[in-house]
Tab-separated table of C-alpha atoms in Angstrom:
chain	number	residue	atom	x	y	z
A	243	UNK	CA	-41.243	-66.399	-0.623
A	244	UNK	CA	-40.541	-64.221	2.388
A	245	UNK	CA	-39.064	-67.228	4.182
A	246	UNK	CA	-36.669	-67.827	1.292
A	247	UNK	CA	-35.506	-64.202	1.422
A	248	UNK	CA	-34.846	-64.505	5.120
A	249	UNK	CA	-32.962	-67.718	4.520
A	250	UNK	CA	-30.783	-66.112	1.832
A	251	UNK	CA	-29.915	-63.235	4.167
A	252	UNK	CA	-29.027	-65.676	6.922
A	253	UNK	CA	-26.678	-67.544	4.600
A	254	UNK	CA	-24.739	-64.378	3.651
A	255	UNK	CA	-21.156	-64.338	4.759
A	256	UNK	CA	-20.567	-61.832	7.630
A	257	UNK	CA	-17.642	-60.352	5.633
A	258	UNK	CA	-20.078	-59.571	2.790
A	259	UNK	CA	-22.342	-57.788	5.246
A	260	UNK	CA	-19.395	-55.685	6.396
A	261	UNK	CA	-18.686	-54.719	2.769
A	262	UNK	CA	-22.264	-53.619	2.281
A	263	UNK	CA	-22.202	-51.563	5.453
A	264	UNK	CA	-18.942	-49.888	4.379
A	265	UNK	CA	-20.429	-48.835	1.039
A	266	UNK	CA	-23.463	-47.410	2.744
A	267	UNK	CA	-21.259	-45.491	5.164
A	268	UNK	CA	-19.162	-44.098	2.341
A	269	UNK	CA	-22.235	-42.929	0.470
A	270	UNK	CA	-23.747	-41.238	3.488
A	271	UNK	CA	-20.322	-39.936	4.610
A	272	UNK	CA	-20.080	-37.651	1.577
A	273	UNK	CA	-23.439	-36.147	2.408
A	274	UNK	CA	-22.376	-35.632	6.013
A	275	UNK	CA	-19.123	-33.937	4.939
A	276	UNK	CA	-20.999	-31.667	2.549
A	277	UNK	CA	-23.442	-30.638	5.259
A	278	UNK	CA	-20.553	-30.101	7.694
A	279	UNK	CA	-18.809	-27.806	5.235
A	280	UNK	CA	-21.978	-25.822	4.666
A	281	UNK	CA	-22.506	-25.502	8.401
A	282	UNK	CA	-18.896	-24.363	8.890
A	283	UNK	CA	-19.264	-21.683	6.211
A	284	UNK	CA	-22.486	-20.439	7.816
A	285	UNK	CA	-20.850	-20.314	11.234
A	286	UNK	CA	-17.793	-18.439	9.943
A	287	UNK	CA	-20.087	-15.830	8.396
A	288	UNK	CA	-21.669	-15.147	11.769
A	289	UNK	CA	-19.939	-12.069	13.283
A	290	UNK	CA	-20.758	-13.108	16.851
A	291	UNK	CA	-19.195	-16.543	16.430
A	292	UNK	CA	-16.114	-15.047	14.762
A	293	UNK	CA	-15.722	-12.497	17.550
A	294	UNK	CA	-15.970	-15.190	20.215
A	295	UNK	CA	-13.454	-17.370	18.360
A	296	UNK	CA	-11.012	-14.462	17.939
A	297	UNK	CA	-11.302	-13.616	21.632
A	298	UNK	CA	-10.527	-17.222	22.513
A	299	UNK	CA	-7.496	-17.303	20.178
A	300	UNK	CA	-6.200	-13.978	21.521
A	301	UNK	CA	-6.328	-15.450	25.004
A	302	UNK	CA	-4.100	-18.322	23.914
A	303	UNK	CA	-1.326	-16.110	22.483
A	304	UNK	CA	1.751	-16.362	24.672
A	305	UNK	CA	0.067	-18.733	27.107
A	306	UNK	CA	2.145	-21.659	28.391
A	307	UNK	CA	1.367	-25.212	27.319
A	308	UNK	CA	1.532	-26.512	30.878
A	309	UNK	CA	4.647	-28.562	30.246
A	310	UNK	CA	7.001	-25.953	31.707
A	311	UNK	CA	4.987	-25.755	34.927
A	312	UNK	CA	5.287	-29.506	35.331
A	313	UNK	CA	9.106	-29.433	35.348
A	314	UNK	CA	10.957	-29.862	38.655
A	315	UNK	CA	12.268	-26.628	40.162
A	316	UNK	CA	15.906	-27.626	39.582
A	317	UNK	CA	15.201	-28.096	35.846
A	318	UNK	CA	13.439	-24.720	35.677
A	319	UNK	CA	16.567	-23.112	37.112
A	320	UNK	CA	18.668	-24.665	34.341
A	321	UNK	CA	16.183	-23.466	31.714
A	322	UNK	CA	16.574	-19.953	33.115
A	323	UNK	CA	20.339	-20.325	32.644
A	324	UNK	CA	19.708	-21.225	28.984
A	325	UNK	CA	17.535	-18.126	28.623
A	326	UNK	CA	20.361	-15.958	29.930
A	327	UNK	CA	22.661	-17.536	27.359
A	328	UNK	CA	20.074	-16.781	24.680
A	329	UNK	CA	20.046	-13.105	25.661
A	330	UNK	CA	23.843	-13.006	25.240
A	331	UNK	CA	23.432	-14.634	21.810
A	332	UNK	CA	20.994	-11.884	20.846
A	333	UNK	CA	23.553	-9.211	21.764
A	334	UNK	CA	26.233	-10.962	19.684
A	335	UNK	CA	23.797	-11.187	16.772
A	336	UNK	CA	23.142	-7.445	17.093
A	337	UNK	CA	26.886	-6.795	16.783
A	338	UNK	CA	26.968	-9.026	13.708
A	339	UNK	CA	24.337	-6.903	11.972
A	340	UNK	CA	26.166	-3.720	12.927
A	341	UNK	CA	29.246	-5.082	11.137
A	342	UNK	CA	27.073	-6.031	8.157
A	343	UNK	CA	25.938	-2.408	8.046
A	344	UNK	CA	29.584	-1.306	8.026
A	345	UNK	CA	30.244	-3.672	5.103
A	346	UNK	CA	27.260	-2.239	3.248
A	347	UNK	CA	28.676	1.240	3.721
A	348	UNK	CA	32.104	0.105	2.482
A	349	UNK	CA	30.784	-1.571	-0.657
A	350	UNK	CA	28.316	1.235	-1.360
A	351	UNK	CA	31.368	3.425	-2.020
A	352	UNK	CA	32.624	0.835	-4.551
A	353	UNK	CA	29.269	0.602	-6.316
A	354	UNK	CA	28.725	4.362	-6.492
A	355	UNK	CA	31.017	5.147	-9.478
A	356	UNK	CA	29.089	2.563	-11.515
A	357	UNK	CA	25.748	3.987	-10.412
A	358	UNK	CA	26.989	7.504	-11.256
A	359	UNK	CA	27.874	6.363	-14.767
A	360	UNK	CA	24.444	4.730	-15.063
A	361	UNK	CA	22.904	8.066	-14.122
A	362	UNK	CA	25.015	9.921	-16.692
A	363	UNK	CA	23.847	7.565	-19.444
A	364	UNK	CA	20.183	7.848	-18.404
A	365	UNK	CA	20.203	11.660	-18.391
A	366	UNK	CA	22.355	11.931	-21.554
A	367	UNK	CA	25.385	13.384	-19.784
A	368	UNK	CA	27.513	10.558	-21.213
A	369	UNK	CA	27.205	8.603	-24.452
A	370	UNK	CA	28.498	5.019	-24.052
A	371	UNK	CA	31.016	3.690	-26.561
A	372	UNK	CA	30.287	0.948	-29.092
A	373	UNK	CA	32.234	-1.477	-26.927
A	374	UNK	CA	30.209	-0.554	-23.845
A	375	UNK	CA	26.972	-1.068	-25.796
A	376	UNK	CA	27.795	-4.577	-27.024
A	377	UNK	CA	25.532	-7.165	-25.436
A	378	UNK	CA	25.024	-10.718	-26.608
A	379	UNK	CA	21.531	-11.957	-25.885
A	380	UNK	CA	21.044	-15.597	-24.893
A	381	UNK	CA	19.031	-16.416	-28.035
A	382	UNK	CA	21.419	-14.857	-30.583
A	383	UNK	CA	23.291	-18.144	-31.110
A	384	UNK	CA	20.136	-19.819	-32.444
A	385	UNK	CA	19.401	-17.147	-35.098
A	386	UNK	CA	19.566	-18.261	-38.731
A	387	UNK	CA	21.256	-16.130	-41.390
A	388	UNK	CA	17.848	-15.056	-42.670
A	389	UNK	CA	16.751	-13.996	-39.224
A	390	UNK	CA	20.018	-12.119	-38.662
A	391	UNK	CA	19.526	-10.227	-41.940
A	392	UNK	CA	15.972	-9.337	-40.963
A	393	UNK	CA	17.139	-8.188	-37.507
A	394	UNK	CA	19.839	-6.060	-39.152
A	395	UNK	CA	17.277	-4.364	-41.408
A	396	UNK	CA	15.012	-3.653	-38.437
A	397	UNK	CA	17.958	-2.264	-36.496
A	398	UNK	CA	18.840	0.094	-39.365
A	399	UNK	CA	15.206	1.234	-39.571
A	400	UNK	CA	15.124	1.878	-35.833
A	401	UNK	CA	18.380	3.821	-36.094
A	402	UNK	CA	16.902	6.079	-38.790
A	403	UNK	CA	13.773	6.627	-36.709
A	404	UNK	CA	15.905	7.495	-33.692
A	405	UNK	CA	17.907	9.992	-35.738
A	406	UNK	CA	14.657	11.712	-36.693
A	407	UNK	CA	13.356	11.749	-33.103
A	408	UNK	CA	16.807	12.313	-31.559
A	409	UNK	CA	16.023	10.916	-28.070
A	410	UNK	CA	18.395	11.911	-25.304
A	411	UNK	CA	19.710	9.335	-22.831
A	412	UNK	CA	17.052	6.813	-21.763
A	413	UNK	CA	13.719	8.664	-21.563
A	414	UNK	CA	11.418	7.909	-18.625
A	415	UNK	CA	13.884	5.407	-17.184
A	416	UNK	CA	12.854	5.631	-13.517
A	417	UNK	CA	9.166	6.094	-14.313
A	418	UNK	CA	9.281	2.832	-16.295
A	419	UNK	CA	11.025	1.088	-13.394
A	420	UNK	CA	8.291	2.239	-11.021
A	421	UNK	CA	5.504	1.161	-13.383
A	422	UNK	CA	7.069	-2.283	-13.811
A	423	UNK	CA	7.112	-3.040	-10.065
A	424	UNK	CA	3.723	-3.739	-8.489
A	425	UNK	CA	4.781	-2.479	-5.084
A	426	UNK	CA	5.632	0.924	-6.568
A	427	UNK	CA	3.056	1.132	-9.360
A	428	UNK	CA	0.308	0.802	-6.749
A	429	UNK	CA	1.495	4.140	-5.344
A	430	UNK	CA	1.464	5.951	-8.680
A	431	UNK	CA	-1.404	8.121	-9.799
A	432	UNK	CA	-1.861	9.427	-13.308
A	433	UNK	CA	-0.964	12.950	-12.161
A	434	UNK	CA	2.358	11.652	-10.715
A	435	UNK	CA	3.713	10.471	-14.055
A	436	UNK	CA	4.511	13.841	-15.671
A	437	UNK	CA	6.622	14.695	-12.607
A	438	UNK	CA	8.427	11.349	-12.405
A	439	UNK	CA	9.517	11.778	-16.013
A	440	UNK	CA	11.918	14.362	-14.582
A	441	UNK	CA	13.423	11.900	-12.047
A	442	UNK	CA	17.064	11.415	-13.049
A	443	UNK	CA	18.530	9.248	-10.310
A	444	UNK	CA	17.954	7.538	-6.954
A	445	UNK	CA	20.838	7.049	-4.545
A	446	UNK	CA	21.200	5.264	-1.203
A	447	UNK	CA	23.258	7.010	1.461
A	448	UNK	CA	24.255	5.199	4.673
A	449	UNK	CA	24.853	6.879	8.024
A	450	UNK	CA	28.415	7.922	8.791
A	451	UNK	CA	30.651	5.725	10.998
A	452	UNK	CA	29.899	6.215	14.687
A	453	UNK	CA	26.430	7.602	13.953
A	454	UNK	CA	23.161	5.760	14.761
A	455	UNK	CA	22.295	3.201	12.096
A	456	UNK	CA	20.199	4.688	9.283
A	457	UNK	CA	19.972	5.059	5.515
A	458	UNK	CA	18.584	7.747	3.227
A	459	UNK	CA	17.019	7.557	-0.197
A	460	UNK	CA	17.927	10.526	-2.382
A	461	UNK	CA	15.708	11.328	-5.383
A	462	UNK	CA	17.352	13.664	-7.925
A	463	UNK	CA	15.144	15.684	-10.304
A	464	UNK	CA	15.977	17.888	-13.236
A	465	UNK	CA	14.466	21.401	-13.165
A	466	UNK	CA	10.740	21.183	-13.775
A	467	UNK	CA	7.535	23.183	-13.598
A	468	UNK	CA	6.122	21.348	-10.563
A	469	UNK	CA	8.529	22.165	-7.717
A	470	UNK	CA	11.818	23.958	-7.196
A	471	UNK	CA	13.581	21.090	-5.372
A	472	UNK	CA	16.248	19.210	-7.289
A	473	UNK	CA	16.663	16.730	-4.418
A	474	UNK	CA	14.010	15.003	-2.297
A	475	UNK	CA	15.108	12.770	0.590
A	476	UNK	CA	13.641	10.075	2.809
A	477	UNK	CA	15.601	8.869	5.855
A	478	UNK	CA	14.965	5.614	7.720
A	479	UNK	CA	16.208	5.221	11.281
A	480	UNK	CA	17.252	1.720	12.288
A	481	UNK	CA	18.139	-0.133	15.451
A	482	UNK	CA	20.173	-3.289	15.907
A	483	UNK	CA	19.928	-4.157	19.580
A	484	UNK	CA	17.660	-6.419	21.610
A	485	UNK	CA	14.757	-4.840	23.470
A	486	UNK	CA	15.486	-4.959	27.196
A	487	UNK	CA	11.854	-5.837	27.916
A	488	UNK	CA	11.671	-8.518	25.253
A	489	UNK	CA	15.175	-9.650	24.209
A	490	UNK	CA	13.958	-12.916	22.658
A	491	UNK	CA	12.037	-11.011	20.011
A	492	UNK	CA	15.278	-9.765	18.423
A	493	UNK	CA	15.572	-11.023	14.875
A	494	UNK	CA	17.909	-8.537	13.268
A	495	UNK	CA	17.852	-4.774	12.555
A	496	UNK	CA	14.554	-2.943	12.795
A	497	UNK	CA	13.388	0.132	10.932
A	498	UNK	CA	12.154	2.310	13.776
A	499	UNK	CA	10.865	5.357	11.950
A	500	UNK	CA	11.317	7.615	8.957
A	501	UNK	CA	11.385	11.302	8.069
A	502	UNK	CA	10.717	12.955	4.742
A	503	UNK	CA	11.383	16.448	3.472
A	504	UNK	CA	9.338	19.497	2.476
A	505	UNK	CA	8.486	19.879	-1.211
A	506	UNK	CA	8.529	23.442	-2.529
A	507	UNK	CA	5.597	23.206	-4.907
A	508	UNK	CA	5.062	25.753	-7.638
A	509	UNK	CA	1.816	27.649	-7.108
A	510	UNK	CA	-1.118	25.599	-8.358
A	511	UNK	CA	1.009	22.460	-8.969
A	512	UNK	CA	0.737	20.690	-5.596
A	513	UNK	CA	-0.765	17.351	-6.587
A	514	UNK	CA	-0.859	16.087	-2.990
A	515	UNK	CA	-3.824	18.401	-2.376
A	516	UNK	CA	-7.082	18.851	-4.245
A	517	UNK	CA	-9.900	21.357	-4.022
A	518	UNK	CA	-13.468	20.171	-3.664
A	519	UNK	CA	-16.719	22.137	-3.600
A	520	UNK	CA	-19.634	21.282	-1.350
A	521	UNK	CA	-23.114	22.747	-1.162
A	522	UNK	CA	-24.445	23.573	2.299
A	523	UNK	CA	-28.074	24.350	3.072
A	524	UNK	CA	-28.968	26.676	5.970
A	525	UNK	CA	-31.310	24.868	8.387
A	526	UNK	CA	-33.340	27.979	9.235
A	527	UNK	CA	-33.431	30.130	6.110
A	528	UNK	CA	-33.119	27.316	3.609
A	529	UNK	CA	-30.504	29.209	1.593
A	530	UNK	CA	-27.756	27.250	-0.185
A	531	UNK	CA	-24.088	28.210	-0.329
A	532	UNK	CA	-21.064	26.631	-1.976
A	533	UNK	CA	-18.033	25.949	0.221
A	534	UNK	CA	-14.572	25.337	-1.231
A	535	UNK	CA	-12.333	23.012	0.752
A	536	UNK	CA	-8.759	21.730	0.274
A	537	UNK	CA	-8.267	18.049	1.133
A	538	UNK	CA	-5.401	15.512	0.783
A	539	UNK	CA	-5.034	13.816	-2.586
A	540	UNK	CA	-3.554	10.395	-3.388
A	541	UNK	CA	-0.060	10.747	-4.822
A	542	UNK	CA	3.344	9.068	-4.852
A	543	UNK	CA	4.756	12.278	-3.389
A	544	UNK	CA	2.929	11.661	-0.103
A	545	UNK	CA	5.849	9.242	0.369
A	546	UNK	CA	7.886	12.264	1.521
A	547	UNK	CA	5.442	13.210	4.312
A	548	UNK	CA	5.065	10.031	6.434
A	549	UNK	CA	3.086	10.046	9.696
A	550	UNK	CA	5.046	11.091	12.779
A	551	UNK	CA	5.706	8.360	15.342
A	552	UNK	CA	5.101	9.761	18.853
A	553	UNK	CA	7.548	8.888	21.631
A	554	UNK	CA	4.865	6.777	23.279
A	555	UNK	CA	4.699	4.665	20.131
A	556	UNK	CA	0.889	4.805	20.100
A	557	UNK	CA	-0.448	5.023	16.547
A	558	UNK	CA	-3.917	4.738	15.085
A	559	UNK	CA	-4.599	1.866	12.689
A	560	UNK	CA	-4.406	4.020	9.549
A	561	UNK	CA	-1.013	5.413	10.544
A	562	UNK	CA	0.259	1.922	11.354
A	563	UNK	CA	-0.842	0.689	7.925
A	564	UNK	CA	0.780	3.647	6.150
A	565	UNK	CA	4.068	3.225	8.036
A	566	UNK	CA	4.148	-0.536	7.502
A	567	UNK	CA	3.798	-0.054	3.744
A	568	UNK	CA	6.241	2.865	3.827
A	569	UNK	CA	8.938	0.809	5.575
A	570	UNK	CA	8.551	-1.998	3.089
A	571	UNK	CA	8.733	0.329	0.090
A	572	UNK	CA	11.801	2.155	1.427
A	573	UNK	CA	13.637	-1.077	2.092
A	574	UNK	CA	12.667	-2.505	-1.298
A	575	UNK	CA	13.986	0.570	-3.110
A	576	UNK	CA	17.239	0.326	-1.157
A	577	UNK	CA	17.798	-3.415	-1.561
A	578	UNK	CA	16.331	-4.155	-4.988
A	579	UNK	CA	15.519	-1.107	-7.100
A	580	UNK	CA	18.692	0.977	-6.784
A	581	UNK	CA	21.199	-1.901	-7.199
A	582	UNK	CA	19.306	-3.542	-10.106
A	583	UNK	CA	17.444	-0.652	-11.742
A	584	UNK	CA	18.192	-1.633	-15.357
A	585	UNK	CA	16.803	-5.139	-14.797
A	586	UNK	CA	13.559	-3.711	-13.445
A	587	UNK	CA	13.486	-1.321	-16.422
A	588	UNK	CA	13.718	-4.252	-18.867
A	589	UNK	CA	11.515	-6.521	-16.721
A	590	UNK	CA	14.196	-9.202	-16.314
A	591	UNK	CA	14.383	-8.780	-12.534
A	592	UNK	CA	10.626	-9.288	-12.316
A	593	UNK	CA	10.934	-12.511	-14.319
A	594	UNK	CA	13.724	-13.661	-11.987
A	595	UNK	CA	11.482	-12.994	-8.978
A	596	UNK	CA	8.748	-15.091	-10.587
A	597	UNK	CA	11.209	-17.934	-11.260
A	598	UNK	CA	11.970	-18.136	-7.541
A	599	UNK	CA	8.667	-19.948	-7.042
A	600	UNK	CA	8.507	-23.683	-7.750
A	601	UNK	CA	5.330	-25.631	-8.439
A	602	UNK	CA	4.732	-26.148	-4.749
A	603	UNK	CA	5.084	-22.419	-4.189
A	604	UNK	CA	2.590	-21.712	-6.970
A	605	UNK	CA	0.086	-24.033	-5.354
A	606	UNK	CA	0.597	-22.250	-2.061
A	607	UNK	CA	0.069	-18.916	-3.808
A	608	UNK	CA	-3.192	-20.215	-5.258
A	609	UNK	CA	-4.366	-21.184	-1.806
A	610	UNK	CA	-3.384	-17.788	-0.465
A	611	UNK	CA	-5.225	-16.177	-3.354
A	612	UNK	CA	-8.397	-18.025	-2.385
A	613	UNK	CA	-7.975	-16.866	1.220
A	614	UNK	CA	-7.401	-13.301	0.067
A	615	UNK	CA	-10.564	-13.486	-2.011
A	616	UNK	CA	-12.491	-14.535	1.077
A	617	UNK	CA	-10.891	-11.718	3.092
A	618	UNK	CA	-11.905	-9.124	0.512
A	619	UNK	CA	-15.500	-10.232	0.896
A	620	UNK	CA	-15.220	-9.480	4.599
A	621	UNK	CA	-16.504	-5.957	5.311
A	622	UNK	CA	-13.850	-5.561	8.045
A	623	UNK	CA	-10.982	-6.528	5.711
A	624	UNK	CA	-8.465	-3.716	5.164
A	625	UNK	CA	-6.016	-4.363	2.300
A	626	UNK	CA	-3.720	-1.585	3.551
A	627	UNK	CA	-2.568	-3.714	6.468
A	628	UNK	CA	-2.171	-6.908	4.441
A	629	UNK	CA	1.332	-6.331	3.076
A	630	UNK	CA	4.150	-8.754	2.469
A	631	UNK	CA	7.807	-8.027	3.200
A	632	UNK	CA	10.438	-9.487	0.915
A	633	UNK	CA	14.099	-8.915	0.182
A	634	UNK	CA	17.097	-7.495	1.971
A	635	UNK	CA	19.212	-8.801	4.795
A	636	UNK	CA	17.716	-11.861	6.426
A	637	UNK	CA	16.224	-10.726	9.683
A	638	UNK	CA	15.696	-7.056	8.842
A	639	UNK	CA	12.319	-6.311	10.329
A	640	UNK	CA	9.855	-3.495	10.017
A	641	UNK	CA	9.109	-2.198	13.479
A	642	UNK	CA	5.871	-0.605	14.611
A	643	UNK	CA	6.127	0.205	18.322
A	644	UNK	CA	2.460	-0.234	19.208
A	645	UNK	CA	2.202	-3.541	17.397
A	646	UNK	CA	4.986	-5.066	19.493
A	647	UNK	CA	4.249	-3.227	22.712
A	648	UNK	CA	3.715	-5.606	25.607
A	649	UNK	CA	4.785	-8.660	23.630
A	650	UNK	CA	5.746	-11.628	25.736
A	651	UNK	CA	7.534	-14.896	25.266
A	652	UNK	CA	6.031	-18.204	26.478
A	653	UNK	CA	9.243	-19.075	28.286
A	654	UNK	CA	8.847	-15.944	30.417
A	655	UNK	CA	6.256	-17.829	32.401
A	656	UNK	CA	8.915	-20.037	33.910
A	657	UNK	CA	9.537	-19.160	37.533
């Protein structure tokens, strides 16, 4: 019987044997891949391995590939000529953005009368006419007569309710805008909301012609019980010129720093500070005393007291994170919120932002979400420094001096 089995195996076609081997390899290959994935996960959870890997990657940043060193000297000279041309291109690009800034200033003056009228409507200084209030929604054409009659009845009911309540202007307009935008709502605390109900307008003011490039955000408040200011300002200083030490890094205007303004808080109303009580025990006598201490408190109004940037540009990590978020928020308010406030109030601008992503983008977001989930499980992960910049002029960058200090370009290694 054993001889017959051996004979049958000998008569098998070699191609059949290859098929059998392939199946076996596929079956065992899945197991191998599973074990490899498990091993990779275990390795990536080892802090020592991660530290060694990060050190290796840091050493590769800015390092040449070896190709440039292999070029003949005469070719290297020509590459250097191209680099000089690139520097001149950077200076022309800087001039382009300066002219863009001038255009922004010019058109800001044209927009302002419309924004002023918006403000008057919000704070009930102006009541729009029937003609100004007419707005045909996209879905009105599809309404049946029955639905139109029902909508008319509801509108009359709402009108009667409004007459009883007698609301002025558009209550809580800017507070609603802030709460509708994730970037801004993350800054809001519950104790901020009663104050922001008094916010009547936000304006953008550009630097005067001939002055260094900058813009200011002006927050206008009606008289309130919290502070005596009617205007709070935040100014962002910008630069549109290549860095002499690293001209190839130029990619448009940079926000270099920002300054806020003092807030004249009414006594007992400063929500940026809180009082805590701690019990202290005397080591020798064993007596206990209660110590009252004033400490910073989370609040939107900390936005007006940003960290100072020293001339050296050296900042600690917390200050860098705060400034990075601050720059993004300031630019977002300037570029998106002020020009399109009503659409953020209604939520339409948020829907438009969501529509910008196609299916491929959604898949990418899902992948990023998985990565973010893994990062949050990392004890060293700091969400404050994981911010995303969107909007505005292409190329406008948020500049943190220490983050870019000593940056180099691979082509600089050419000699």
